[in-house]
Coordinates of C-alpha atoms and ligand atoms in Angstrom, one line a residue:
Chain A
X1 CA 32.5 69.1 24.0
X2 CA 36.2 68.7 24.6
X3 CA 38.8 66.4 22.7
X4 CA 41.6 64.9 23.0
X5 CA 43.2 63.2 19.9
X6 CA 46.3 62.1 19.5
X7 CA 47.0 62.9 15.3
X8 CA 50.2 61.7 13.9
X9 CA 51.9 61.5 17.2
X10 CA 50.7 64.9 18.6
X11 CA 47.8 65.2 21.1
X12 CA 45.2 67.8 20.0
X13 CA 42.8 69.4 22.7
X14 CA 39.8 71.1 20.8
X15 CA 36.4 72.3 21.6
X16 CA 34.5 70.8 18.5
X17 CA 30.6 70.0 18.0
X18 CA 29.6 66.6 18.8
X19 CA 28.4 66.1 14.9
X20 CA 32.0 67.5 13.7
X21 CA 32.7 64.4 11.2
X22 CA 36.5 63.2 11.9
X23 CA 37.3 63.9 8.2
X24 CA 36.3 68.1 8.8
X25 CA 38.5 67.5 12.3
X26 CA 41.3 67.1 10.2
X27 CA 41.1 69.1 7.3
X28 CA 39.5 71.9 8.8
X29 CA 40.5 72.0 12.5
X30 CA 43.9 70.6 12.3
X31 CA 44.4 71.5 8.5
X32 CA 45.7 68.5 7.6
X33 CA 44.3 68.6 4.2
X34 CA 46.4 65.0 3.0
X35 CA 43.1 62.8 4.0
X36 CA 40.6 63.5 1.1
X37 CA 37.0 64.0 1.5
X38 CA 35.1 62.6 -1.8
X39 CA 31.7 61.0 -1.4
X40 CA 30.2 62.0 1.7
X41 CA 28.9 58.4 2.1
X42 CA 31.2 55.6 3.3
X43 CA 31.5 54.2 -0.6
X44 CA 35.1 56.1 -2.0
X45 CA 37.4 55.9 0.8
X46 CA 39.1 59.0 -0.5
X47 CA 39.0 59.6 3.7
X48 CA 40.6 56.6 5.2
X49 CA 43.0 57.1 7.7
X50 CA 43.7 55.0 10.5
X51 CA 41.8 55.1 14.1
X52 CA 43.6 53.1 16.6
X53 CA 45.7 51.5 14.0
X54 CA 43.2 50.1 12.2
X55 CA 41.6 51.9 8.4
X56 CA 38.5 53.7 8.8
X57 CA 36.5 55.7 6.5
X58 CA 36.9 59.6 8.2
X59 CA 33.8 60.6 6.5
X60 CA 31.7 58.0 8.4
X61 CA 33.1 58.7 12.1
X62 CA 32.2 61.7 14.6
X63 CA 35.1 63.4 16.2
X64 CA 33.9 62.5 18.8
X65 CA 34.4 58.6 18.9
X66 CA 38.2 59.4 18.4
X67 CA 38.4 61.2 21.3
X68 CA 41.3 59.8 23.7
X69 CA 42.2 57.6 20.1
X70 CA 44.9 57.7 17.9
X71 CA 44.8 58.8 14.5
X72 CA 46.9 58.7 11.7
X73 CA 47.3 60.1 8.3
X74 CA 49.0 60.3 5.1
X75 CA 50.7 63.4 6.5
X76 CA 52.5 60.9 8.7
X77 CA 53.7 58.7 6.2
X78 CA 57.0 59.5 5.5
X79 CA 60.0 59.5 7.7
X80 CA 61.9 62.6 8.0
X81 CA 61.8 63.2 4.9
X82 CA 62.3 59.5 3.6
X83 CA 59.2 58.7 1.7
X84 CA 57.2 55.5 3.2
X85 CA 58.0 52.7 0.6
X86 CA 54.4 52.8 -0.7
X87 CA 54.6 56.2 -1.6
X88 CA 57.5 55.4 -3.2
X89 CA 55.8 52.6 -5.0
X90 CA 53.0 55.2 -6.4
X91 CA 55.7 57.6 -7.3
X92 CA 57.8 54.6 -9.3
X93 CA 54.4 52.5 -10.9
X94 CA 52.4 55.9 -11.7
X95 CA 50.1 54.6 -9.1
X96 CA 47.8 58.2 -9.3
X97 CA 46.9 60.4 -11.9
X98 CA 45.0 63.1 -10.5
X99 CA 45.7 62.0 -6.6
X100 CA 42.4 62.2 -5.3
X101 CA 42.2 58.7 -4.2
X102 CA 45.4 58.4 -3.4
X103 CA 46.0 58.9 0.3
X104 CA 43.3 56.7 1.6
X105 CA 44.4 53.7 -1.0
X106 CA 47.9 54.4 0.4
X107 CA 46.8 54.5 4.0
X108 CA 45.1 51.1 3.2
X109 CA 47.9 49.7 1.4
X110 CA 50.0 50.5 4.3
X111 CA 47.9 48.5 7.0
X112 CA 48.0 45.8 4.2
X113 CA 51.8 45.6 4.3
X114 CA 52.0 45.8 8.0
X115 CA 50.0 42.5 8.3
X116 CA 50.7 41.0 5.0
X117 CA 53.9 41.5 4.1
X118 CA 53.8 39.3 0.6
X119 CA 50.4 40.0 -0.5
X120 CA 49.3 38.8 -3.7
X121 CA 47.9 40.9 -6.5
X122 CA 44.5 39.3 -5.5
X123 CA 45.0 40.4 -1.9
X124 CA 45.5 44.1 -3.1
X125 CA 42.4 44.1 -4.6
X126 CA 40.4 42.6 -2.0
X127 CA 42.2 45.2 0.5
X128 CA 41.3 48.6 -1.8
X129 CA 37.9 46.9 -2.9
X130 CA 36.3 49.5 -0.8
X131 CA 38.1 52.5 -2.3
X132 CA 37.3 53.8 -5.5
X133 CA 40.0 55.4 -8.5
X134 CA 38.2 56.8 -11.3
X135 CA 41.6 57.7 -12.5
X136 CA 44.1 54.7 -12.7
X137 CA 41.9 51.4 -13.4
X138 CA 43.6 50.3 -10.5
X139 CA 46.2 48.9 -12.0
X140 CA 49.2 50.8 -11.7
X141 CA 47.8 50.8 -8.2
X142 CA 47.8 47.1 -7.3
X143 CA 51.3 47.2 -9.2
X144 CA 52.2 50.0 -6.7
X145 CA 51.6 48.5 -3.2
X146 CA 53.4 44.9 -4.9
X147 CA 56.8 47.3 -5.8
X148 CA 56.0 48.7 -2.4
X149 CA 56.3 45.1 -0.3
X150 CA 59.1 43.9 -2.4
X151 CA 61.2 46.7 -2.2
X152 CA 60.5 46.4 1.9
X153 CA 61.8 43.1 2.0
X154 CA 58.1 41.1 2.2
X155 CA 57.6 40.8 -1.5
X156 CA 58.8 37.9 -4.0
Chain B
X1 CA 28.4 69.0 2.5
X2 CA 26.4 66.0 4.6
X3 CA 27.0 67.0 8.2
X4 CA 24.4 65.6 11.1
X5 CA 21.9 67.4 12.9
X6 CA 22.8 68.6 16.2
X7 CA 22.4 66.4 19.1
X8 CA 23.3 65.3 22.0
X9 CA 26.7 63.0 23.0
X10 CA 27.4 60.4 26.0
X11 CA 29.7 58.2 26.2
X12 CA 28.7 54.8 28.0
X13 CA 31.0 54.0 30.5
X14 CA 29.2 50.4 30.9
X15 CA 26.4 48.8 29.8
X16 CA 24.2 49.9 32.8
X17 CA 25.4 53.3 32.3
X18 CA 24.3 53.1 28.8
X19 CA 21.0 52.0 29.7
X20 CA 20.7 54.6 32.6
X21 CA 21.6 57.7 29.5
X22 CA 19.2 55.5 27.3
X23 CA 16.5 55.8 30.5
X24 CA 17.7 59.7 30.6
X25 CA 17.2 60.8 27.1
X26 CA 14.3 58.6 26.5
X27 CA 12.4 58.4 23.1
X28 CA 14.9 60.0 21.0
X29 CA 18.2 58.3 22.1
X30 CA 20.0 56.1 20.3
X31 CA 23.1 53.6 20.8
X32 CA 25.7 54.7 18.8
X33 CA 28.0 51.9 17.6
X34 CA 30.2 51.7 14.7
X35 CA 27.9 54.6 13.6
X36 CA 28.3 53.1 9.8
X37 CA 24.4 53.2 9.2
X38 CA 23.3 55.4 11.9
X39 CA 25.8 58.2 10.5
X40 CA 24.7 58.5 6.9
X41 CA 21.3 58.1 8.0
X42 CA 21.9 61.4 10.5
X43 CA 23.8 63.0 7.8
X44 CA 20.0 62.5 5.4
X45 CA 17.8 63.4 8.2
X46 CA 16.6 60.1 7.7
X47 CA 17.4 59.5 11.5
X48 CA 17.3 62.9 13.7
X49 CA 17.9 61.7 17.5
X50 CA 18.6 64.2 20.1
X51 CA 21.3 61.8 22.5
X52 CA 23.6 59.3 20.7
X53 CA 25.0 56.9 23.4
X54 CA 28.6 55.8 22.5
X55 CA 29.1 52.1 23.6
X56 CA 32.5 51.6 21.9
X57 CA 34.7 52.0 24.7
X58 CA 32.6 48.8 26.2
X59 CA 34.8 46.5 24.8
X60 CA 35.5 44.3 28.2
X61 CA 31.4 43.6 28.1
X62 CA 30.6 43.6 24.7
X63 CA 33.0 42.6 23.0
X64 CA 33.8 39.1 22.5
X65 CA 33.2 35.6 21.1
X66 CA 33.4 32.3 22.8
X67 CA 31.7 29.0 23.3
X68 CA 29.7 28.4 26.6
X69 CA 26.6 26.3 26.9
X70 CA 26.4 24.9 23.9
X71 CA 26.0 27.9 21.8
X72 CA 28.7 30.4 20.3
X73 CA 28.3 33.7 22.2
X74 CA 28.8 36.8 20.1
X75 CA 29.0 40.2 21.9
X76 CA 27.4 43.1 20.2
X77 CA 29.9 44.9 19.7
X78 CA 32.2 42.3 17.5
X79 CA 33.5 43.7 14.5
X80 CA 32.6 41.9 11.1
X81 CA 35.9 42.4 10.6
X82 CA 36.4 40.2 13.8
X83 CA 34.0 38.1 12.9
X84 CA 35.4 37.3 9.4
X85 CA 39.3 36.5 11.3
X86 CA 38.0 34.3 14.0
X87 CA 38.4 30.8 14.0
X88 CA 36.6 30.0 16.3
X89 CA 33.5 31.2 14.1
X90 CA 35.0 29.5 11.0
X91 CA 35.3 26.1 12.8
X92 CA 31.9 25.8 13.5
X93 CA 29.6 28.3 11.3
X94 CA 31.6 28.1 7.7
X95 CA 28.0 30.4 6.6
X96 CA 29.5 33.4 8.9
X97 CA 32.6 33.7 7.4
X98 CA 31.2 33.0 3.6
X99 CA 28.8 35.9 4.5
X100 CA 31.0 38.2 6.0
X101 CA 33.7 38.2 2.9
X102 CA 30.8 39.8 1.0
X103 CA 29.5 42.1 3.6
X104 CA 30.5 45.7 2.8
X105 CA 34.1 46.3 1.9
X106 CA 37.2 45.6 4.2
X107 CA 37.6 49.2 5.4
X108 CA 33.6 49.4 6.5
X109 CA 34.3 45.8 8.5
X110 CA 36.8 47.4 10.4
X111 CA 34.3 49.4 12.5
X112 CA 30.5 48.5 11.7
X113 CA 29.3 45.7 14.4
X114 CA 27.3 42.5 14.4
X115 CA 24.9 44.3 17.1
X116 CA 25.1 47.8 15.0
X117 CA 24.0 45.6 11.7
X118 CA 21.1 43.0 13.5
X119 CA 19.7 46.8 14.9
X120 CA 19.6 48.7 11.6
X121 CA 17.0 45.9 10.6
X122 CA 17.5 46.4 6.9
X123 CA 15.8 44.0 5.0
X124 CA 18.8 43.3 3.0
X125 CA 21.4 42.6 6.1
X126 CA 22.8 40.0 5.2
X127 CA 23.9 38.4 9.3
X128 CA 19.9 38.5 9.7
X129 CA 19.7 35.9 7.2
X130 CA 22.8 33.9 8.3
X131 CA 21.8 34.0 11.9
X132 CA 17.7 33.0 10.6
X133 CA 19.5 30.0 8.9
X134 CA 21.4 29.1 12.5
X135 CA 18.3 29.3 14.3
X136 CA 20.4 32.0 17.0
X137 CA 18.7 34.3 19.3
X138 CA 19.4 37.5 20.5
X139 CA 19.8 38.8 23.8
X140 CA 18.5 42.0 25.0
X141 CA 18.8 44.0 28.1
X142 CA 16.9 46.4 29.9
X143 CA 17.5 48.4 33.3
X144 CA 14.8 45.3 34.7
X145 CA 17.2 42.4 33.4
X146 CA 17.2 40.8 30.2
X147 CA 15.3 38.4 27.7
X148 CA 16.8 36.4 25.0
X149 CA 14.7 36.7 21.6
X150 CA 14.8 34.2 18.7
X151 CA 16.5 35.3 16.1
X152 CA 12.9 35.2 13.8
X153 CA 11.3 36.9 16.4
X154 CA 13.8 39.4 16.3
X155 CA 12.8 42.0 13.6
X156 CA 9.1 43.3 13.4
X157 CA 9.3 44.8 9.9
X158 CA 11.4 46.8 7.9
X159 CA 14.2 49.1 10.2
X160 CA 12.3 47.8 13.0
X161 CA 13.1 44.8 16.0
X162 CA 12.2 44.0 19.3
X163 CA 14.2 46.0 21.0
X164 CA 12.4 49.1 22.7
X165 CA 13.8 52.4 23.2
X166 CA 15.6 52.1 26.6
X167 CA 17.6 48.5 25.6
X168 CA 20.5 47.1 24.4
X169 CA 21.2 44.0 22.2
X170 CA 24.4 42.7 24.2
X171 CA 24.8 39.6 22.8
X172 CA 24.0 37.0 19.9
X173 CA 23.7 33.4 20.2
X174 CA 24.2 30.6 18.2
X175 CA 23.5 26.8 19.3
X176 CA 26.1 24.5 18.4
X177 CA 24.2 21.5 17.1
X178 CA 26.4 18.5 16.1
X179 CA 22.9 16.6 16.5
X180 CA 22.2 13.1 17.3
X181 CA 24.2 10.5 17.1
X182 CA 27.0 11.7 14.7
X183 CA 24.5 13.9 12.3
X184 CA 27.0 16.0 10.4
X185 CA 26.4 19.6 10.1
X186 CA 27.6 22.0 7.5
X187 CA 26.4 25.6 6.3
X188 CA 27.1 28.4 3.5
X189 CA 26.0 31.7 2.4
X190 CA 26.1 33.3 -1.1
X191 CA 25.0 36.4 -2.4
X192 CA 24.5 37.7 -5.5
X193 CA 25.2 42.0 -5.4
X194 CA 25.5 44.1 -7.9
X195 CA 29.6 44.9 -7.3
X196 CA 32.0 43.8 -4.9
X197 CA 30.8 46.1 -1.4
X198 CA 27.1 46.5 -2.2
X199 CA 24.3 45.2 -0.5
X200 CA 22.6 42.3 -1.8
X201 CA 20.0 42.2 -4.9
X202 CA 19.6 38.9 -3.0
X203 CA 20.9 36.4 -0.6
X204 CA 20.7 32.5 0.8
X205 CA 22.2 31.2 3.7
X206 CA 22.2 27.2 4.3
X207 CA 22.7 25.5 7.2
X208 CA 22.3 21.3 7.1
X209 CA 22.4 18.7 9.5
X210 CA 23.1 15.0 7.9
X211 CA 22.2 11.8 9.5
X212 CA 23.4 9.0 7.1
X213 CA 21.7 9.9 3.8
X214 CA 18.7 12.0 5.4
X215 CA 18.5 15.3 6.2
X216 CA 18.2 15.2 9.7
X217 CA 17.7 19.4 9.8
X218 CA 18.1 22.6 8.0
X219 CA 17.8 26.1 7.9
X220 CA 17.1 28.2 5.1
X221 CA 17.8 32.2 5.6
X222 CA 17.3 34.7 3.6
X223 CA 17.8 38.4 2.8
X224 CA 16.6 40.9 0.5
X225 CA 14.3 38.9 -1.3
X226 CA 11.3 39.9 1.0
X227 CA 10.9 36.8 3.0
X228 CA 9.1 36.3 6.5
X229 CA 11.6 36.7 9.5
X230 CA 14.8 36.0 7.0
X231 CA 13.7 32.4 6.8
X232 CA 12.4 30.1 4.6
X233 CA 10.0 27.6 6.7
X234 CA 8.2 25.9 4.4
X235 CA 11.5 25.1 2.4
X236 CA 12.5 23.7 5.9
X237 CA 9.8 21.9 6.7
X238 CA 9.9 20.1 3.3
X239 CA 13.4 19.4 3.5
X240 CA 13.4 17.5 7.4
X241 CA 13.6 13.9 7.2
X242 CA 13.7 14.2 2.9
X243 CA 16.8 12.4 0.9
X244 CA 20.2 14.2 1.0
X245 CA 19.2 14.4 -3.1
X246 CA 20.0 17.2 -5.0
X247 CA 16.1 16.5 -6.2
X248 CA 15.3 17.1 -2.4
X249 CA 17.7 20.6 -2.5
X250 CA 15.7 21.9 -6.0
X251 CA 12.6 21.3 -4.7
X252 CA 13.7 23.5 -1.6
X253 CA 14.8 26.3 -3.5
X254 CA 11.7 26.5 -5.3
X255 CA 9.6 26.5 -1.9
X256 CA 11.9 29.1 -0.9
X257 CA 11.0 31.7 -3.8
X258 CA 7.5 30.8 -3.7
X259 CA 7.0 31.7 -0.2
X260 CA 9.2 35.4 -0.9
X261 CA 7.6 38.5 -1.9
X262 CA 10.3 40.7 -2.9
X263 CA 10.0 44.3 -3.5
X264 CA 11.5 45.4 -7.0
X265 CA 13.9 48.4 -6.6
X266 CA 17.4 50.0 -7.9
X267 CA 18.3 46.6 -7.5
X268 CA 16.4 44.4 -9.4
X269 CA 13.1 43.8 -10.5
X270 CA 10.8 41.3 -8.4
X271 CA 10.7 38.7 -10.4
X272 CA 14.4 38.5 -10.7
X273 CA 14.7 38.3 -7.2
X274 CA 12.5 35.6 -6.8
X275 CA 14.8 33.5 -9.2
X276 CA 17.8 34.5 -7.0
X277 CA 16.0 33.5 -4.2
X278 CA 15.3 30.1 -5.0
X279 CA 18.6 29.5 -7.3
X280 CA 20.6 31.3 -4.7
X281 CA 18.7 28.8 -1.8
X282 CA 20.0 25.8 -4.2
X283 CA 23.8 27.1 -4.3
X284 CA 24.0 27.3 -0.4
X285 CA 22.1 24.4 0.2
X286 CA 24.7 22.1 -2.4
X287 CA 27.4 23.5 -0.7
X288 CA 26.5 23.5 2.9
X289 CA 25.4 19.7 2.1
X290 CA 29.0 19.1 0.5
X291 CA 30.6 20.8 3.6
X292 CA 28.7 18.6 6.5
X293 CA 29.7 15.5 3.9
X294 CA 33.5 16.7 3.9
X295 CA 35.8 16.6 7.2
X296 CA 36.5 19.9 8.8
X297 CA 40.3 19.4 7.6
X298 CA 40.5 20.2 3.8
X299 CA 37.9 22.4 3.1
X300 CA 37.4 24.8 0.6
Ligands
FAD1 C1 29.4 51.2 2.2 C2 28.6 50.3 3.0 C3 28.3 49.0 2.5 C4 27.6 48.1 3.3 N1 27.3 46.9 2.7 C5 26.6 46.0 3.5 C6 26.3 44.7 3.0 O1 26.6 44.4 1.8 N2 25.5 43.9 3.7 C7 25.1 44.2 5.0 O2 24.5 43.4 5.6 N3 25.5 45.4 5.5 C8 26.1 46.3 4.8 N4 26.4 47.5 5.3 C9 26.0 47.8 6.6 C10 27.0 47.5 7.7 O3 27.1 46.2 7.9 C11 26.4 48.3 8.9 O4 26.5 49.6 8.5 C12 27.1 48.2 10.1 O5 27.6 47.0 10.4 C13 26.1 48.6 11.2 O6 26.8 48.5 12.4 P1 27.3 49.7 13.2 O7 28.0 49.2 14.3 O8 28.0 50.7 12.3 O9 25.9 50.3 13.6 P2 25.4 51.8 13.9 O10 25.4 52.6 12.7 O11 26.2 52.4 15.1 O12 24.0 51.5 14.5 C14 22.9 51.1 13.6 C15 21.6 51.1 14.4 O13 21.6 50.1 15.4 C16 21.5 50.7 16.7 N5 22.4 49.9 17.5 C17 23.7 49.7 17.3 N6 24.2 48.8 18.3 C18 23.1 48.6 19.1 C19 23.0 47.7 20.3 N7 24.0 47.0 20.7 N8 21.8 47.7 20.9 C20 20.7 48.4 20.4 N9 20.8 49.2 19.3 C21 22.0 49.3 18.7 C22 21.8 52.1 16.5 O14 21.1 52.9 17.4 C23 21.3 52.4 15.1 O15 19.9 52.6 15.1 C24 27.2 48.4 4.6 C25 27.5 49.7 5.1 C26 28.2 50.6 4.4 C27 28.6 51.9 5.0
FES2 S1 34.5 60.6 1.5 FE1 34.5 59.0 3.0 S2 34.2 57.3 1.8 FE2 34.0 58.8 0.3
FES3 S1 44.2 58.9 -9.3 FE1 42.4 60.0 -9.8 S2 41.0 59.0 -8.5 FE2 42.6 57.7 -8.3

């Protein structure tokens, strides 16, 4: 079947197999290789990206459904070359070790900050409770996304 | 690398275009909705159908939630994550919104639906035991017209419900019962999983309607714990017309295990879930009595 998927800003006509998961879409298809693919079954969220503005778990989502949808990735964090405040959060709080994690809790943390501009450290958690880091203990991470919002102007 | 079986993929352009591909494809079509059980289950071969028939661009007809006729109206294709933010929902079920903080994890909300969930008929869903407590019904529609289903009637068994190949659940209902003469109404839901995200190892939701110190109503539901349509009954029955005692609210909880049979798995044994059901039973019946004893305004 044809697609049409807006990634990043772009629209992307493909051919693709109704079963092509959204995650292979983009690493494969597009080669945006940013968005992770980890557990295969909805629990890591290693995948998340956004789907009409809104976190998803890529892994968990034909290509399909996204057709005439926008997606975005980590890929599309930064501005010209300006790293997204939450990236620069990571880079500051040693929010990753080995990174695997990282672009779907940074995705997620993003959409937090959008519509919670001062979260608490409780209100991380809750947001990434869906994501797992077998890396950081989460810590530096929570720590991460609060640097983020209060170097953005939301945080206290 | 979990990829689906190859199959076939419409996209509903209405609901009686969704039911005409259903009629099309017959047998071995299914709705495709937030796809967050139906895809893993494709990706296992645990579910192999030939059509999927995407319904989430039907947002104008099946997606909503408002009051009319007494009853909250639910559309099928609400998010939880819709559910969870809706006032609305909060203002007169606090049980939705207790249950939906512990269903799945915030990024899984986003997309799976309150139809999607009520259809996968897992025995551990946790809205089938919220909306068992409510005493809701479900509406289903066929290319004849539709039927609306209590909410016990709903499932038949494990994975399975009423709804035959060829339907659609459209809509979920939920009657807003302030009840007689000022009886006060209040409801909860906790579950006990083992980590933040997972499914239950068990589950009790509470709803109670107080008329002075009398229990004018309740409903007991429950999930995972192996019992009968999500509801407790007997527990019910016992409780209509008993003290608003914490006495009455024990003895409830331990009608509620009785009358369970739960299956031990990777879970928990049986016997623990039996406890959980009957402890669990107690914890969303104190509250849910608490709540219907405390104004709206000021809640916790
Ligand atoms: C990681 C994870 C954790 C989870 N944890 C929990 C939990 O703790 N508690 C809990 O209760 N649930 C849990 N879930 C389940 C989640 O709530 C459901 O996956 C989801 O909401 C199902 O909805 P969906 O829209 O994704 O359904 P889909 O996957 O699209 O559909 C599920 C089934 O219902 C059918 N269907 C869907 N909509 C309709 C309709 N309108 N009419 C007729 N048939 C229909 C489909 O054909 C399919 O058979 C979890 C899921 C995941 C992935
Ligand atoms: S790869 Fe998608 S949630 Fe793990
Ligand atoms: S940094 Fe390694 S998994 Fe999170």
């Amino acid at each position: 079947m044809q697609v049409n998927v807006t990634v990043n800003g772009t629209v992307f006509t493909r051919e693709v197999e109704p079963r092509l998961l959204l995650i292979h879409f983009l690493r494969d298809e597009l080669g945006l290789t940013g968005s992770h693919w980890g557990c295969d079954t909805s629990n890591c969220g290693a995948c998340v990206v956004w789907l009409d503005d809104v976190p998803v778990k890529s892994c968990t989502v034909l290509t399909a459904m996204a057709d005439g949808r926008r997606v975005r990735t980590v890929e599309d964090l930064d501005r010209g070359g300006q790293l997204d405040p939450v990236q620069q959060g990571f880079a500051e709080c040693h929010g990753l070790q080995c990174g695997f994690c990282t672009p779907g809790m940074m995705m997620t943390a993003r959409w937090l900050l959008d519509h919670n501009p001062d979260p608490s450290a409780e209100q991380v958690r809750e947001a990434i409770s869906g994501q797992v880091c077998r890396c950081t203990g989460y810590e530096n991470i929570v720590r991460s996304v609060l640097w983020a919002a209060k170097h953005e102007g939301g945080g206290t | 690398m979990q990829v689906p079986a190859h199959f076939e993929y419409e996209k509903a352009a209405s609901v009686s275009h969704a039911l005409l591909l259903l009629a099309r494809y017959g047998q071995d079509a299914r709705i495709l909705a937030g796809g967050h059980s139906l895809i893993p289950m494709m990706k296992l071969r645990l579910a192999q159908p030939e059509a999927l028939v995407d319904i989430n661009g039907l947002t104008d007809e099946l997606r909503y939630l408002r009051v009319s006729g007494g009853e909250l109206r639910i559309g099928a294709l609400v998010t939880h994550a819709q559910l969870l933010e809706s006032e609305l929902v909060g203002q007169h079920f606090a049980i939705l919104h207790d249950a939906e903080q512990v269903i799945a994890d915030p990024i899984v909300r986003n997309w799976g639906t309150i139809g999607g969930s009520l259809c996968q008929a897992d025995p551990s869903e946790d809205l089938s035991a919220a909306f068992a407590a409510l005493k809701g019904s479900m509406v289903v529609q066929g290319r004849d017209g539709s039927r609306v289903v209590p909410a016990r009637e709903f499932h038949t068994g494990p994975y399975e419900t009423v709804v035959a190949p060829g339907e659609l659940l459209t809509e979920i209902r939920l009657p807003i019962r302030t009840g007689a003469a000022g009886a006060r109404h209040g409801s909860a839901y906790v579950k006990v999983a083992r980590r933040v995200g997972d499914w239950p190892v068990g589950a009790a939701g509470a709803a109670i309607w107080l008329s002075g110190d009398t229990i004018a109503d309740a409903g007991i539901g429950l999930a995972a714990v192996g019992a009968r349509n999500f509801a407790a009954a007997p527990a019910e029955e016992f409780l209509r017309g008993a003290p608003a005692s914490t006495q009455s609210l024990r003895r409830a909880g331990q009608l509620a295990a009785e009358h369970c049979q739960p299956v031990p798995d990777q879970r928990g044994p049986a016997d623990y879930k039996r406890h959980l059901a009957s402890e669990l039973t107690v914890r969303a019946l104190v509250t849910a009595m608490r709540r219907a004893r405390t104004p709206a305004a000021g809640r916790p």
